[in-house]
Coordinates of N, CA and C in Angstrom, one line a residue:
M1 N 64.9 11.2 -44.4 CA 63.9 10.1 -44.7 C 64.4 9.0 -45.6
E2 N 65.4 9.3 -46.4 CA 65.9 8.3 -47.3 C 66.5 7.1 -46.6
P3 N 67.2 7.3 -45.5 CA 67.8 6.1 -44.8 C 66.7 5.1 -44.4
I4 N 65.5 5.6 -44.0 CA 64.4 4.8 -43.6 C 64.0 3.9 -44.8
D5 N 63.9 4.4 -46.0 CA 63.5 3.6 -47.2 C 64.6 2.6 -47.4
S6 N 65.9 2.9 -47.3 CA 66.9 1.9 -47.6 C 66.9 0.8 -46.5
D7 N 66.6 1.2 -45.3 CA 66.5 0.2 -44.2 C 65.3 -0.7 -44.5
R8 N 64.2 -0.2 -44.9 CA 63.0 -1.0 -45.3 C 63.4 -2.0 -46.4
K9 N 64.1 -1.4 -47.4 CA 64.4 -2.3 -48.5 C 65.4 -3.4 -48.1
R10 N 66.3 -3.1 -47.2 CA 67.3 -4.1 -46.7 C 66.5 -5.1 -45.9
K11 N 65.6 -4.7 -45.0 CA 64.9 -5.7 -44.3 C 64.0 -6.6 -45.1
K12 N 63.4 -6.0 -46.1 CA 62.5 -6.7 -47.0 C 63.3 -7.8 -47.8
D13 N 64.5 -7.4 -48.2 CA 65.3 -8.3 -49.0 C 66.0 -9.4 -48.2
S14 N 66.2 -9.2 -46.9 CA 66.9 -10.2 -46.1 C 66.0 -11.4 -45.8
V15 N 66.6 -12.5 -45.6 CA 65.9 -13.7 -45.4 C 66.1 -14.2 -44.0
S16 N 65.1 -14.3 -43.2 CA 65.2 -14.8 -41.9 C 65.3 -16.3 -41.9
S17 N 65.8 -16.9 -40.8 CA 65.9 -18.4 -40.7 C 64.6 -19.1 -40.9
T18 N 63.5 -18.4 -40.5 CA 62.2 -19.1 -40.7 C 61.7 -19.0 -42.2
D19 N 62.3 -18.1 -43.0 CA 61.9 -18.0 -44.4 C 62.7 -18.9 -45.3
R20 N 63.9 -19.4 -44.8 CA 64.8 -20.2 -45.6 C 64.1 -21.5 -45.9
P21 N 64.4 -22.1 -47.1 CA 64.0 -23.5 -47.4 C 64.6 -24.4 -46.3
S22 N 64.0 -25.5 -46.1 CA 64.4 -26.4 -45.0 C 65.8 -26.9 -45.2
E23 N 66.3 -27.0 -46.4 CA 67.6 -27.6 -46.6 C 68.7 -26.6 -46.2
E24 N 68.3 -25.3 -46.0 CA 69.3 -24.3 -45.6 C 69.3 -24.1 -44.1
K25 N 68.3 -24.6 -43.4 CA 68.3 -24.5 -42.0 C 69.4 -25.3 -41.4
P26 N 70.0 -24.8 -40.3 CA 71.1 -25.6 -39.6 C 70.6 -27.0 -39.2
K27 N 71.4 -28.0 -39.4 CA 71.0 -29.3 -39.0 C 71.1 -29.5 -37.5
D28 N 70.3 -30.4 -37.0 CA 70.3 -30.7 -35.6 C 71.6 -31.6 -35.4
K29 N 72.4 -31.2 -34.5 CA 73.7 -31.9 -34.3 C 73.6 -33.1 -33.4
R30 N 72.4 -33.4 -32.9 CA 72.2 -34.5 -32.0 C 72.5 -35.8 -32.8
D31 N 73.1 -36.7 -32.2 CA 73.6 -37.9 -32.9 C 73.2 -39.2 -32.3
D32 N 71.9 -39.4 -32.1 CA 71.6 -40.7 -31.6 C 70.6 -41.4 -32.5
H33 N 70.2 -42.6 -32.2 CA 69.3 -43.4 -33.0 C 68.0 -42.8 -33.3
H34 N 67.5 -41.8 -32.5 CA 66.3 -41.2 -32.7 C 66.5 -39.7 -33.0
S35 N 67.4 -39.4 -33.9 CA 67.8 -38.0 -34.2 C 66.6 -37.3 -34.9
N36 N 65.7 -38.0 -35.4 CA 64.6 -37.3 -36.1 C 63.4 -37.0 -35.2
K37 N 63.5 -37.2 -33.9 CA 62.4 -37.1 -33.1 C 61.8 -35.7 -32.9
H38 N 62.6 -34.7 -33.3 CA 62.1 -33.3 -33.1 C 61.4 -32.8 -34.4
R39 N 61.3 -33.6 -35.4 CA 60.6 -33.2 -36.6 C 59.1 -33.1 -36.2
K40 N 58.4 -32.3 -37.0 CA 57.0 -32.1 -36.8 C 56.3 -33.5 -36.9
K41 N 55.5 -33.9 -36.0 CA 54.8 -35.2 -36.1 C 53.8 -35.1 -37.2
S42 N 53.8 -36.2 -38.0 CA 52.9 -36.3 -39.1 C 51.5 -36.7 -38.5
K43 N 50.5 -36.7 -39.3 CA 49.2 -37.1 -38.8 C 49.0 -38.6 -38.9
M44 N 49.9 -39.2 -38.2 CA 50.0 -40.7 -38.2 C 49.1 -41.2 -37.1
S45 N 48.2 -42.1 -37.3 CA 47.3 -42.5 -36.3 C 48.1 -43.4 -35.3
S46 N 47.7 -43.5 -34.1 CA 48.4 -44.3 -33.1 C 48.5 -45.7 -33.5
R47 N 47.6 -46.2 -34.3 CA 47.7 -47.7 -34.7 C 48.8 -47.9 -35.8
D48 N 49.3 -46.8 -36.4 CA 50.5 -46.9 -37.3 C 51.8 -46.8 -36.5
Q49 N 51.7 -46.5 -35.2 CA 52.9 -46.3 -34.5 C 53.2 -47.5 -33.6
V50 N 54.5 -47.6 -33.2 CA 54.9 -48.7 -32.3 C 55.5 -48.0 -31.1
K51 N 55.6 -48.8 -30.0 CA 56.3 -48.3 -28.8 C 57.3 -49.3 -28.4
A52 N 58.5 -48.8 -28.0 CA 59.6 -49.7 -27.7 C 60.5 -49.1 -26.7
S53 N 61.2 -50.1 -26.1 CA 62.3 -49.7 -25.2 C 63.6 -50.4 -25.7
H54 N 64.7 -49.9 -25.4 CA 66.0 -50.5 -25.9 C 67.1 -50.3 -25.0
I55 N 68.1 -51.1 -25.2 CA 69.4 -51.0 -24.5 C 70.4 -50.7 -25.6
L56 N 71.2 -49.6 -25.5 CA 72.2 -49.3 -26.5 C 73.6 -49.4 -25.8
I57 N 74.5 -50.0 -26.6 CA 75.9 -50.0 -26.1 C 76.7 -49.4 -27.3
K58 N 77.3 -48.3 -27.0 CA 78.1 -47.6 -28.0 C 79.5 -48.3 -28.1
H59 N 80.2 -48.1 -29.2 CA 81.5 -48.7 -29.5 C 82.3 -47.8 -30.3
Q60 N 83.5 -48.2 -30.7 CA 84.5 -47.4 -31.5 C 83.9 -46.9 -32.8
G61 N 83.0 -47.7 -33.4 CA 82.4 -47.4 -34.6 C 81.2 -46.5 -34.5
S62 N 80.7 -46.2 -33.3 CA 79.5 -45.4 -33.1 C 79.8 -43.9 -33.6
R63 N 78.9 -43.3 -34.2 CA 79.1 -42.0 -34.8 C 79.4 -40.9 -33.7
R64 N 78.7 -41.1 -32.6 CA 79.0 -40.1 -31.5 C 79.6 -40.9 -30.3
K65 N 80.8 -40.6 -30.0 CA 81.5 -41.4 -29.0 C 81.5 -40.8 -27.6
A66 N 80.3 -40.5 -27.2 CA 80.0 -40.0 -25.8 C 78.6 -40.4 -25.5
S67 N 78.4 -40.4 -24.2 CA 77.0 -40.7 -23.7 C 76.9 -40.2 -22.3
W68 N 75.7 -40.2 -21.7 CA 75.4 -39.8 -20.4 C 76.3 -40.5 -19.4
K69 N 76.6 -41.8 -19.7 CA 77.4 -42.6 -18.8 C 78.9 -42.4 -19.0
D70 N 79.3 -42.0 -20.2 CA 80.7 -41.8 -20.6 C 80.8 -40.5 -21.3
P71 N 80.7 -39.4 -20.7 CA 80.7 -38.1 -21.4 C 81.9 -37.8 -22.2
E72 N 83.0 -38.3 -21.8 CA 84.3 -38.0 -22.6 C 84.6 -39.2 -23.6
G73 N 83.8 -40.2 -23.5 CA 83.9 -41.3 -24.5 C 85.1 -42.2 -24.3
K74 N 85.7 -42.2 -23.1 CA 86.9 -43.0 -22.9 C 86.6 -44.5 -23.0
V75 N 85.5 -44.9 -22.4 CA 85.2 -46.4 -22.5 C 84.7 -46.7 -23.9
I76 N 83.8 -45.9 -24.5 CA 83.3 -46.1 -25.8 C 84.4 -46.2 -26.8
M77 N 85.4 -45.4 -26.8 CA 86.5 -45.4 -27.7 C 87.4 -46.6 -27.7
T78 N 87.3 -47.3 -26.5 CA 88.1 -48.6 -26.4 C 87.3 -49.8 -26.5
T79 N 85.9 -49.7 -26.7 CA 85.1 -50.8 -26.9 C 84.9 -51.2 -28.3
T80 N 85.2 -52.4 -28.7 CA 85.0 -52.8 -30.1 C 83.5 -53.2 -30.3
R81 N 83.1 -53.2 -31.5 CA 81.8 -53.6 -31.9 C 81.5 -55.0 -31.4
E82 N 82.5 -55.9 -31.5 CA 82.3 -57.3 -31.1 C 82.1 -57.4 -29.6
A83 N 82.9 -56.6 -28.8 CA 82.8 -56.6 -27.4 C 81.4 -56.1 -26.9
A84 N 80.9 -55.0 -27.6 CA 79.6 -54.5 -27.3 C 78.5 -55.5 -27.6
A85 N 78.6 -56.2 -28.7 CA 77.6 -57.2 -29.1 C 77.6 -58.3 -28.2
E86 N 78.8 -58.8 -27.7 CA 78.9 -59.9 -26.8 C 78.3 -59.5 -25.5
Q87 N 78.5 -58.3 -25.0 CA 77.9 -57.8 -23.8 C 76.4 -57.8 -23.9
L88 N 75.9 -57.4 -25.0 CA 74.4 -57.3 -25.2 C 73.8 -58.7 -25.3
K89 N 74.5 -59.7 -26.0 CA 74.1 -61.0 -26.1 C 73.9 -61.6 -24.7
S90 N 74.9 -61.4 -23.8 CA 74.8 -61.9 -22.5 C 73.6 -61.3 -21.7
I91 N 73.5 -60.0 -21.9 CA 72.3 -59.3 -21.2 C 71.0 -59.9 -21.7
R92 N 70.9 -60.1 -23.0 CA 69.7 -60.6 -23.6 C 69.4 -62.0 -23.0
E93 N 70.4 -62.8 -22.9 CA 70.2 -64.2 -22.4 C 69.7 -64.1 -20.9
D94 N 70.3 -63.2 -20.1 CA 69.9 -63.0 -18.8 C 68.4 -62.5 -18.7
I95 N 68.0 -61.6 -19.6 CA 66.6 -61.1 -19.6 C 65.7 -62.3 -20.0
L96 N 66.0 -63.0 -21.0 CA 65.1 -64.0 -21.5 C 65.0 -65.2 -20.5
S97 N 66.0 -65.4 -19.7 CA 66.0 -66.5 -18.7 C 65.3 -66.1 -17.4
G98 N 65.1 -64.8 -17.3 CA 64.4 -64.3 -16.1 C 65.4 -63.9 -15.0
K99 N 66.7 -64.0 -15.3 CA 67.7 -63.6 -14.3 C 67.8 -62.0 -14.2
A100 N 67.4 -61.3 -15.2 CA 67.4 -59.9 -15.2 C 66.2 -59.3 -15.8
N101 N 65.9 -58.0 -15.4 CA 64.7 -57.3 -15.9 C 65.2 -56.3 -16.9
F102 N 64.5 -56.2 -18.1 CA 64.9 -55.4 -19.2 C 65.1 -53.9 -18.7
E103 N 64.1 -53.4 -18.1 CA 64.1 -52.0 -17.7 C 65.2 -51.7 -16.7
D104 N 65.4 -52.6 -15.7 CA 66.5 -52.4 -14.7 C 67.8 -52.4 -15.4
V105 N 68.1 -53.3 -16.3 CA 69.3 -53.3 -17.0 C 69.5 -52.1 -17.9
A106 N 68.5 -51.7 -18.6 CA 68.6 -50.5 -19.4 C 69.0 -49.3 -18.6
T107 N 68.4 -49.1 -17.4 CA 68.7 -48.0 -16.5 C 70.2 -48.0 -16.1
R108 N 70.8 -49.1 -15.9 CA 72.2 -49.2 -15.5 C 73.2 -49.2 -16.7
V109 N 72.8 -49.9 -17.8 CA 73.8 -50.2 -18.8 C 73.7 -49.3 -20.1
S110 N 72.5 -49.0 -20.5 CA 72.3 -48.3 -21.8 C 73.0 -47.0 -21.9
D111 N 73.6 -46.8 -23.1 CA 74.3 -45.5 -23.3 C 73.4 -44.4 -23.8
C112 N 72.1 -44.8 -24.0 CA 71.1 -43.8 -24.5 C 70.5 -43.0 -23.3
S113 N 70.1 -41.8 -23.5 CA 69.5 -41.0 -22.4 C 68.2 -41.6 -22.0
S114 N 67.6 -42.5 -22.8 CA 66.3 -43.1 -22.5 C 66.5 -44.1 -21.3
A115 N 67.8 -44.3 -20.9 CA 68.1 -45.2 -19.8 C 67.3 -44.7 -18.5
K116 N 67.2 -43.4 -18.4 CA 66.5 -42.7 -17.3 C 65.0 -43.2 -17.2
R117 N 64.5 -43.7 -18.3 CA 63.1 -44.2 -18.3 C 63.1 -45.7 -18.6
G118 N 64.1 -46.4 -18.1 CA 64.2 -47.8 -18.3 C 64.3 -48.2 -19.8
G119 N 64.8 -47.3 -20.6 CA 65.0 -47.6 -22.0 C 63.8 -47.2 -22.9
D120 N 62.8 -46.7 -22.3 CA 61.5 -46.4 -23.0 C 61.7 -45.2 -24.0
L121 N 61.4 -45.5 -25.2 CA 61.5 -44.4 -26.3 C 60.1 -43.8 -26.6
G122 N 59.1 -44.4 -26.0 CA 57.7 -43.9 -26.3 C 57.3 -44.3 -27.7
P123 N 56.1 -43.8 -28.1 CA 55.6 -44.2 -29.4 C 56.4 -43.5 -30.6
F124 N 56.5 -44.2 -31.7 CA 57.1 -43.6 -32.9 C 56.6 -44.2 -34.1
G125 N 56.7 -43.5 -35.2 CA 56.2 -44.1 -36.5 C 57.3 -44.3 -37.4
R126 N 57.0 -44.7 -38.6 CA 58.0 -44.9 -39.7 C 58.7 -43.6 -40.1
G127 N 60.0 -43.7 -40.3 CA 60.8 -42.6 -40.7 C 61.3 -41.7 -39.5
Q128 N 61.0 -42.2 -38.3 CA 61.5 -41.4 -37.1 C 62.7 -41.9 -36.5
M129 N 63.1 -43.2 -36.8 CA 64.3 -43.8 -36.3 C 65.2 -44.2 -37.4
Q130 N 66.4 -44.6 -37.1 CA 67.3 -45.1 -38.1 C 66.7 -46.4 -38.6
K131 N 66.8 -46.6 -39.9 CA 66.2 -47.7 -40.7 C 66.3 -49.1 -40.0
P132 N 67.5 -49.5 -39.7 CA 67.6 -50.9 -39.1 C 66.8 -51.0 -37.8
F133 N 66.9 -49.9 -37.0 CA 66.1 -49.9 -35.7 C 64.6 -50.0 -36.0
E134 N 64.2 -49.1 -36.9 CA 62.7 -49.1 -37.2 C 62.3 -50.5 -37.7
E135 N 63.0 -51.1 -38.7 CA 62.6 -52.3 -39.3 C 62.6 -53.4 -38.2
A136 N 63.6 -53.5 -37.3 CA 63.6 -54.5 -36.3 C 62.4 -54.3 -35.3
T137 N 62.1 -53.1 -35.0 CA 61.0 -52.8 -34.0 C 59.7 -53.2 -34.6
Y138 N 59.4 -52.8 -35.9 CA 58.2 -53.2 -36.5 C 58.0 -54.7 -36.7
A139 N 59.1 -55.4 -36.9 CA 59.1 -56.8 -37.1 C 58.8 -57.6 -35.8
L140 N 59.0 -57.0 -34.6 CA 58.7 -57.7 -33.4 C 57.3 -57.7 -33.0
K141 N 56.9 -58.7 -32.3 CA 55.5 -58.7 -31.7 C 55.6 -58.0 -30.3
V142 N 54.5 -57.5 -29.8 CA 54.6 -56.9 -28.5 C 55.1 -57.9 -27.5
G143 N 56.0 -57.4 -26.7 CA 56.6 -58.3 -25.6 C 57.9 -59.0 -26.1
D144 N 58.1 -59.0 -27.4 CA 59.4 -59.7 -27.9 C 60.6 -58.8 -27.8
I145 N 61.7 -59.5 -27.7 CA 63.0 -58.8 -27.6 C 63.8 -59.2 -28.8
S146 N 64.4 -58.2 -29.5 CA 65.1 -58.4 -30.7 C 66.5 -59.1 -30.5
E147 N 67.0 -59.6 -31.5 CA 68.4 -60.0 -31.6 C 69.2 -58.7 -31.6
I148 N 70.5 -58.7 -31.7 CA 71.4 -57.5 -31.8 C 71.0 -56.8 -33.1
V149 N 70.8 -55.5 -32.9 CA 70.5 -54.6 -34.0 C 71.6 -53.5 -34.1
D150 N 72.3 -53.5 -35.3 CA 73.4 -52.5 -35.5 C 72.8 -51.2 -36.2
T151 N 73.2 -50.1 -35.6 CA 72.9 -48.8 -36.2 C 74.1 -47.9 -36.2
D152 N 74.1 -46.7 -36.7 CA 75.2 -45.8 -36.6 C 75.5 -45.4 -35.2
S153 N 74.5 -45.6 -34.3 CA 74.6 -45.2 -32.9 C 75.4 -46.2 -32.1
G154 N 75.3 -47.5 -32.5 CA 75.9 -48.6 -31.7 C 75.1 -49.8 -31.9
V155 N 75.2 -50.7 -30.9 CA 74.4 -52.0 -31.0 C 73.3 -51.9 -29.9
H156 N 72.1 -52.5 -30.3 CA 70.9 -52.4 -29.5 C 70.3 -53.8 -29.3
I157 N 69.6 -53.9 -28.2 CA 68.5 -54.9 -28.2 C 67.2 -54.1 -27.9
I158 N 66.2 -54.5 -28.6 CA 64.9 -53.7 -28.6 C 63.8 -54.6 -28.0
K159 N 63.0 -54.0 -27.1 CA 61.8 -54.7 -26.6 C 60.6 -53.9 -27.1
R160 N 59.8 -54.5 -27.9 CA 58.5 -53.9 -28.4 C 57.5 -53.9 -27.2
T161 N 57.0 -52.7 -26.9 CA 56.1 -52.6 -25.8 C 54.6 -52.3 -26.2
A162 N 54.4 -51.9 -27.4 CA 53.1 -51.6 -27.9 C 53.1 -51.6 -29.5

């Protein structure tokens, strides 16, 4: 009977991953501009949230040098930040002039997995995206398209949709 008591004591003293303080839990290794999206949603009303689509082009300085388009990162590792920004500027001009459609371009060009949805990130609130991305999105009016926005993920243009 004594081994049972010691087993109980051991189990009682052990700390499961759900009992650990949050800072001890393994960090999510995902590395994109919306890396906080799996956090528990706060009780933020929908009027405090925005909705946006974006086009992301990764470059040598991006923290994760792979994407759905370039799984091994061969193109990303040879793309300078300046080249990525120039490509986005040209895309933005084509969209604003009516030569191209934002969602179509996002589907073909964006390095983000949201490309499958025409760049649509869905609704999000403050604290859920990287700060420069969040600030740029909240500053836009619905329907507006941002200038180039730099984040750790790469360079973006953002279209606020709600």
